[in-house]
Protein backbone atom coordinates (compact mmCIF):
# COMPACT_ATOMS: atom_id res chain seq x y z
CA UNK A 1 -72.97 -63.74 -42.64
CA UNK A 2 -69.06 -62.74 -42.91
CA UNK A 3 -66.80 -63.83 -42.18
CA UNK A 4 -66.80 -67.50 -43.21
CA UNK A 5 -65.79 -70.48 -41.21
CA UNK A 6 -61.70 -71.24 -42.61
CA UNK A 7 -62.72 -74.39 -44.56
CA UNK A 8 -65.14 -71.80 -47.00
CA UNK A 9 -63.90 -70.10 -49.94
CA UNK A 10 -65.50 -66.44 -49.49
CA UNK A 11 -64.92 -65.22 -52.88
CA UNK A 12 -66.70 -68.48 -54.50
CA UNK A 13 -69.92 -68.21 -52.38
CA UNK A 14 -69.81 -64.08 -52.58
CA UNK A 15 -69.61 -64.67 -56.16
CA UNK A 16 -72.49 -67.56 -56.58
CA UNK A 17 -74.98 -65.23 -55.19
CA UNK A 18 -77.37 -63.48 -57.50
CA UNK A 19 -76.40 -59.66 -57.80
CA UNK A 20 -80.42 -59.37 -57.74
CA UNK A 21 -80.66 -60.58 -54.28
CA UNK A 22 -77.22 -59.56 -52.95
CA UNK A 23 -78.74 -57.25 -50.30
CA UNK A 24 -75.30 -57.11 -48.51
CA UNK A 25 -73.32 -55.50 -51.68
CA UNK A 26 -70.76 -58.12 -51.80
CA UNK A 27 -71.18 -59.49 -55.43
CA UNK A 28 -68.65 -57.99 -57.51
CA UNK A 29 -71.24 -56.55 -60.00
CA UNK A 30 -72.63 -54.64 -57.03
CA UNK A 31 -69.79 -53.75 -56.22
CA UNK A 32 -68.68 -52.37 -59.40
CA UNK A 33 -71.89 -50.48 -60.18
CA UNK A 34 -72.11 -48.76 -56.44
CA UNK A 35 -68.63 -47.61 -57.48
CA UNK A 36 -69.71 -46.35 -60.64
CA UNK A 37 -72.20 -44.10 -58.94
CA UNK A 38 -75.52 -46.28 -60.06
CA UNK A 39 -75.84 -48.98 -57.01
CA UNK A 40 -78.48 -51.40 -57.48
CA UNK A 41 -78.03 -52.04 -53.24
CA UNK A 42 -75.82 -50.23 -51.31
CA UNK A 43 -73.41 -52.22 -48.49
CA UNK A 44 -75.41 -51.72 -45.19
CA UNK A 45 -73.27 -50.51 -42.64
CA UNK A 46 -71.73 -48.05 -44.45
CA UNK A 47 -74.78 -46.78 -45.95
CA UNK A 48 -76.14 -46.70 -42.46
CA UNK A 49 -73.48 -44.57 -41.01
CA UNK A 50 -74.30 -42.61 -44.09
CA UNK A 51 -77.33 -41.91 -43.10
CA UNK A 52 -76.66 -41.39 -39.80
CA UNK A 53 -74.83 -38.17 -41.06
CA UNK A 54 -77.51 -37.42 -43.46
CA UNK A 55 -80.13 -37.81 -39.90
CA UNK A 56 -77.58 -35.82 -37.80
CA UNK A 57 -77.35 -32.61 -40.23
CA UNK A 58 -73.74 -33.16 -40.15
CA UNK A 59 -71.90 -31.68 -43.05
CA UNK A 60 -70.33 -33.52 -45.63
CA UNK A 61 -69.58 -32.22 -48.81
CA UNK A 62 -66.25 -30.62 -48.44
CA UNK A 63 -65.19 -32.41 -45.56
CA UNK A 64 -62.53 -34.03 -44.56
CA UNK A 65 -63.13 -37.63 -44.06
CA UNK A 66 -60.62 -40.34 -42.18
CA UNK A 67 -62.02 -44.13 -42.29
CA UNK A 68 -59.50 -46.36 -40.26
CA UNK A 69 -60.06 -49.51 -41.54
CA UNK A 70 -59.93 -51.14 -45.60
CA UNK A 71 -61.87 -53.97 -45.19
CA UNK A 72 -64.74 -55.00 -48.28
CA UNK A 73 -67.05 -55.11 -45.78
CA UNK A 74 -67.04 -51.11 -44.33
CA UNK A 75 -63.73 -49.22 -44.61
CA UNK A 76 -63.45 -49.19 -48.59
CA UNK A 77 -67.46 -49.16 -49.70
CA UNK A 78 -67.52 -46.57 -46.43
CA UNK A 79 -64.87 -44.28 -48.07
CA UNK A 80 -66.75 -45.12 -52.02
CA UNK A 81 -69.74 -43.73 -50.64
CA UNK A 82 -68.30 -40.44 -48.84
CA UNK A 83 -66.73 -39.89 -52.16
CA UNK A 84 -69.66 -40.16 -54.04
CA UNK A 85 -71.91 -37.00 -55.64
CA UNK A 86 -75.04 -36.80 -53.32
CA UNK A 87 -76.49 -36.44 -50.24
CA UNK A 88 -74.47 -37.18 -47.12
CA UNK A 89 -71.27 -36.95 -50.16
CA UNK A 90 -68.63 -34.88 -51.20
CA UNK A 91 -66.18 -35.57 -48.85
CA UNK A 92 -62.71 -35.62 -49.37
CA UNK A 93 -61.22 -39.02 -47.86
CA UNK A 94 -58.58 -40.71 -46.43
CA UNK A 95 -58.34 -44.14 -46.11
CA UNK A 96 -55.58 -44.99 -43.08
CA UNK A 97 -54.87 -48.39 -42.20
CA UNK A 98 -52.35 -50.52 -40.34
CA UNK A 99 -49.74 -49.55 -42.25
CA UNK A 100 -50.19 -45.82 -42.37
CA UNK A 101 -47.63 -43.75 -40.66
CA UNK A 102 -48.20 -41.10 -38.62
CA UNK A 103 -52.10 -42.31 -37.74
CA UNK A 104 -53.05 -39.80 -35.24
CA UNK A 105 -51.44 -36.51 -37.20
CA UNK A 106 -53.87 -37.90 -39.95
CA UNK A 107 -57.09 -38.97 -37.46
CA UNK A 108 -56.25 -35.01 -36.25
CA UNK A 109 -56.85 -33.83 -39.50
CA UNK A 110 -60.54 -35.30 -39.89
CA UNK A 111 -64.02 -33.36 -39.73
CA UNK A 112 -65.33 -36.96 -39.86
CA UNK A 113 -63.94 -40.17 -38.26
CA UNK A 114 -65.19 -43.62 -39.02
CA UNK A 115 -63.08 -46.45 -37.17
CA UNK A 116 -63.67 -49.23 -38.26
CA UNK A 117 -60.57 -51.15 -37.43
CA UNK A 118 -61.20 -54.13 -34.99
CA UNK A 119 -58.80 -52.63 -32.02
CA UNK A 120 -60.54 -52.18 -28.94
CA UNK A 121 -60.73 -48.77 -27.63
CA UNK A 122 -57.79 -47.97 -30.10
CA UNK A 123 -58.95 -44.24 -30.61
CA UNK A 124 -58.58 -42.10 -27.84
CA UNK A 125 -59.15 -38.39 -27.65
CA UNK A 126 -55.50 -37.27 -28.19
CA UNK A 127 -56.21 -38.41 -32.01
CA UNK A 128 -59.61 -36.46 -32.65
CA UNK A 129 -59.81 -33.14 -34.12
CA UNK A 130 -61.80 -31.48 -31.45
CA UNK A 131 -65.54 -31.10 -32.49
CA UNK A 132 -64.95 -34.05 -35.15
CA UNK A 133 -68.00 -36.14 -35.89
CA UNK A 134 -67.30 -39.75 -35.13
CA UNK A 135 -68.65 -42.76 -36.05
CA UNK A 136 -67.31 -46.38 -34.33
CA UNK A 137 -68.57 -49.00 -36.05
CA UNK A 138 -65.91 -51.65 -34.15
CA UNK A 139 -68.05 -54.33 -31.75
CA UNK A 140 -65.65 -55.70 -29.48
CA UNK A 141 -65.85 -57.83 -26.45
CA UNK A 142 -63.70 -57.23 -23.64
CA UNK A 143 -64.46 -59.08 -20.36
CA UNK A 144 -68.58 -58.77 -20.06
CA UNK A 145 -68.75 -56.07 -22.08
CA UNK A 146 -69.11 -54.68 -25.74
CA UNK A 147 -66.93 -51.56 -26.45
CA UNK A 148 -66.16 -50.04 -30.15
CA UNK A 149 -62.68 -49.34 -31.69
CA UNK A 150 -63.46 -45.57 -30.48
CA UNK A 151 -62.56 -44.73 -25.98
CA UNK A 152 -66.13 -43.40 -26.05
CA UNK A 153 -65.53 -41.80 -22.75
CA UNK A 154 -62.45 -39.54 -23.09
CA UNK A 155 -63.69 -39.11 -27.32
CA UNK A 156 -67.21 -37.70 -25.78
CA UNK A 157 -65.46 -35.16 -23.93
CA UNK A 158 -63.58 -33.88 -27.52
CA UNK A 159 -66.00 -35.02 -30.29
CA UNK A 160 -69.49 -32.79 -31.61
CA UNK A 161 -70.91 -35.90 -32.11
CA UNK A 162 -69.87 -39.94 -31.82
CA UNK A 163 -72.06 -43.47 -31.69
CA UNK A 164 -72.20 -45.78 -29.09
CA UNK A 165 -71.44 -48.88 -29.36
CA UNK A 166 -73.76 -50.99 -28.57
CA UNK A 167 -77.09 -49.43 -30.13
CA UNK A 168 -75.16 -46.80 -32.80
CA UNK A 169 -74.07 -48.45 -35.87
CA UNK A 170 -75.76 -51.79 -35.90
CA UNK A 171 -79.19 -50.73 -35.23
CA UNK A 172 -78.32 -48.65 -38.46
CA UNK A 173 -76.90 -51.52 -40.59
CA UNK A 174 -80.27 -54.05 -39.60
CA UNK A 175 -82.08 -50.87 -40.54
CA UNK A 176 -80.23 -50.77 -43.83
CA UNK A 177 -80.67 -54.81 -44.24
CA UNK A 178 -84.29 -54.58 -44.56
CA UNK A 179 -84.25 -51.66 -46.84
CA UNK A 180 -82.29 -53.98 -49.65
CA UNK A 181 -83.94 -56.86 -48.68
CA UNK A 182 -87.42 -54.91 -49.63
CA UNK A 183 -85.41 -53.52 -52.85
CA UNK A 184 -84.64 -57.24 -53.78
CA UNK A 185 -87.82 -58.38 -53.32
CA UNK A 186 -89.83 -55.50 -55.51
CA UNK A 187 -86.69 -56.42 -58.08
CA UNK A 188 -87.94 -59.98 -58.00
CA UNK A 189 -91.38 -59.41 -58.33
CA UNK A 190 -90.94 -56.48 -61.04
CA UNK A 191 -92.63 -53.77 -58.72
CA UNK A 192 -89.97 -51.61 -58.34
CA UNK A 193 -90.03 -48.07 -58.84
């Protein structure tokens, strides 16, 4: 489970892991082939909010994508995938992070929003095409509560479609989990198909 505690080198224990039973899509080969188009597992939550487009009938190829956030874990496999030929693919994408200039002209511009940035609330309505989709995979806790990297409230009121947060994303990535986990094990075992 990432991240690691401080004391842990991340990139040595990512890269001691067997590619066959990397269900998370960390190792580098994995990495490398999913980028390539021919993924052996594909990295959970972003093939989860994948799918959730693929579920939703939202349309992708051609699309204008905007993923706020480059992390290895969902803002760069999230935009690799949305990039890719296939199903739930096609998009055109932009990556916008930290440094970007001008973030909400470019959020504005997206048929598709994926935050996945780590800000609390940080997207509010003023920076959402109106009828985007969007998709908040942020969990943060503020007080009591968990609330995504997306103002669900005011977004709601300008968005087709957006998660929740909880029970939108991570339902999908567990989901997603199992499905490579089963892959691995029919690898293992030489049943797969």
């Amino acid at each position: 489970q990432l991240p690691l505690p401080p004391q842990i080198n991340e990139v040595d224990v990512l890269d001691s892991i067997s590619p066959l039973k990397d269900v998370d899509c960390f190792h580098p080969e994995n990495v490398g082939l999913m980028m390539q188009g021919r993924p052996r597992f594909l990295p959970c939550t972003p093939h989860g909010c994948q799918e959730l487009l693929i579920d939703s009938g939202t349309i992708v190829a051609g699309a204008h994508a905007v993923v706020l956030g480059r992390s290895e874990i969902v803002g760069k496999p999230m935009a690799a995938l949305l990039v890719q030929k296939g199903a739930g693919a096609n998009a055109t994408v932009t990556i916008a992070h930290s440094r970007t200039q001008n973030l909400a002209e470019i959020t504005r511009q997206a048929d598709i929003l994926v935050a996945a940035i780590g800000k609390p609330e940080f997207v509010t309505a003023d920076m959402v095409k109106p009828g985007a989709v969007v998709i908040d995979v942020g969990i943060n806790r503020v007080g009591d509560k968990l609330v995504g990297d997306v103002d669900f409230e005011a977004v709601s009121q300008v968005a087709s479609a957006i998660t929740p947060v909880p029970g939108g994303v991570g339902p999908m990535t567990i989901a997603m989990l199992i499905k490579n986990t089963l892959r691995a094990a029919e690898i293992q075992t030489g049943t797969s198909s």
